Tab-separated table of C-alpha atoms in Angstrom:
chain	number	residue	atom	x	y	z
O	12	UNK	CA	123.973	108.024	151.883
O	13	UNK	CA	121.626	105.638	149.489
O	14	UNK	CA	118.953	106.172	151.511
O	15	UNK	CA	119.151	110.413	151.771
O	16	UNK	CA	119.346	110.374	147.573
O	17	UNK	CA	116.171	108.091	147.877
O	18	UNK	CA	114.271	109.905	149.734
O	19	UNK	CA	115.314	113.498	148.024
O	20	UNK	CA	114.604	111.891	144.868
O	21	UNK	CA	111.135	110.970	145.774
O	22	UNK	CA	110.343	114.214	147.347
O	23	UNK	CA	111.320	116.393	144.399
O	24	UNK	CA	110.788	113.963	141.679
O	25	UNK	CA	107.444	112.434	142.377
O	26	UNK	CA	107.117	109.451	139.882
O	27	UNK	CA	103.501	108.034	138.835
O	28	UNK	CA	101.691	105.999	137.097
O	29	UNK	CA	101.453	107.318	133.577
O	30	UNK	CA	98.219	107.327	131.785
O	31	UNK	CA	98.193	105.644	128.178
O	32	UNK	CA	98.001	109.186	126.326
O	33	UNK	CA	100.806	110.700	128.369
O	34	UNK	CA	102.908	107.846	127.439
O	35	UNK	CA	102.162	108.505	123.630
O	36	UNK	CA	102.541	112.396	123.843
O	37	UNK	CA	106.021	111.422	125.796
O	38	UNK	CA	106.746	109.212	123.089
O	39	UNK	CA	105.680	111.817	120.072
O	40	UNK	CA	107.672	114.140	121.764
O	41	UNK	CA	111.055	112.276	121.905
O	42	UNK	CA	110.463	111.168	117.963
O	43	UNK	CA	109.435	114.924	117.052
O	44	UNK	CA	106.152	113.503	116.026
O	45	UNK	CA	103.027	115.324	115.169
O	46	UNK	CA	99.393	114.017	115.428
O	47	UNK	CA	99.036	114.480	111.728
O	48	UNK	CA	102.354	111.802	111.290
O	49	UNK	CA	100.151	109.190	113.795
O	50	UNK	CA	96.860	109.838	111.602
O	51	UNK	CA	97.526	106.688	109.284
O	52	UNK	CA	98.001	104.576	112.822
O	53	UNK	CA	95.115	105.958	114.474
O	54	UNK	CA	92.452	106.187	112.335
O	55	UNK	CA	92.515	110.196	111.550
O	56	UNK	CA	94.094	113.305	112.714
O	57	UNK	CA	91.025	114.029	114.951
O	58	UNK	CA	90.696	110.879	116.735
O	59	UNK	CA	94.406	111.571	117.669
O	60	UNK	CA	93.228	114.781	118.969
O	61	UNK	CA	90.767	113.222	120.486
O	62	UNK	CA	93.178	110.604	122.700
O	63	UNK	CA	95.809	113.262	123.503
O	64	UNK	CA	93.229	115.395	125.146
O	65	UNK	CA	91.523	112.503	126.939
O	66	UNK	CA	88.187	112.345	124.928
O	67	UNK	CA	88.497	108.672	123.319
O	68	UNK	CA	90.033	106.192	124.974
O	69	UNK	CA	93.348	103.652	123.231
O	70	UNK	CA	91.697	100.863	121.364
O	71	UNK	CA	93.460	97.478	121.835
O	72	UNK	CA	94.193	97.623	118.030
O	73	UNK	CA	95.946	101.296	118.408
O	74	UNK	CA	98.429	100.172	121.264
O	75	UNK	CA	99.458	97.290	118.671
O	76	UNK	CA	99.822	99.310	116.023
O	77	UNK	CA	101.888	101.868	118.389
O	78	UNK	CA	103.957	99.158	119.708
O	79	UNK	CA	104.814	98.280	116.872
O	80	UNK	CA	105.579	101.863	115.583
O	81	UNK	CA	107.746	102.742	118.354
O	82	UNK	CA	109.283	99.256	118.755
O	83	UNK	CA	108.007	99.090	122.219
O	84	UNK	CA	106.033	96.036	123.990
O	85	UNK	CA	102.126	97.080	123.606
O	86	UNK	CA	101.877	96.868	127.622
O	87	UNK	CA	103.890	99.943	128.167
O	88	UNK	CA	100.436	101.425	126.886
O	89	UNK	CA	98.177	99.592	129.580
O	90	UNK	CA	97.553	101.839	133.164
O	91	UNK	CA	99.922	99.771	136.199
């Protein structure tokens, strides 16, 4: 029976690698967060803008700063 509920499961609930700036809008989302409350992290409202929509890339010194705003080990940020 394990084995049908695997293989339903990865049929309808494909599960990927998540890129860095899903991870953060996932994580925004489940605090209620809005880019304007990550500005002070991030370096501005726009560069936020700018990483949720895939235009500038996490700097090494922004996935600290998240991990350490979320609580959450700064590799949950890095691509598998």
């Amino acid at each position: 029976l394990a084995r049908f509920i695997e293989d339903y499961e990865k049929k309808e609930f494909p599960v990927g690698a998540a890129t860095p700036e899903k991870v953060l809008e996932f994580l925004m989302e489940q605090k209620d967060l809005s880019q304007y409350d990550l500005a002070s992290d991030l370096g501005g409202q726009p560069v936020v803008s700018d990483i949720l929509h895939g235009k500038r890339k996490l700097t090494r010194e922004h996935i600290e700063r998240l991990g350490k705003r979320f609580g959450i080990s700064p590799s949950t940020f890095y691509p598998a």
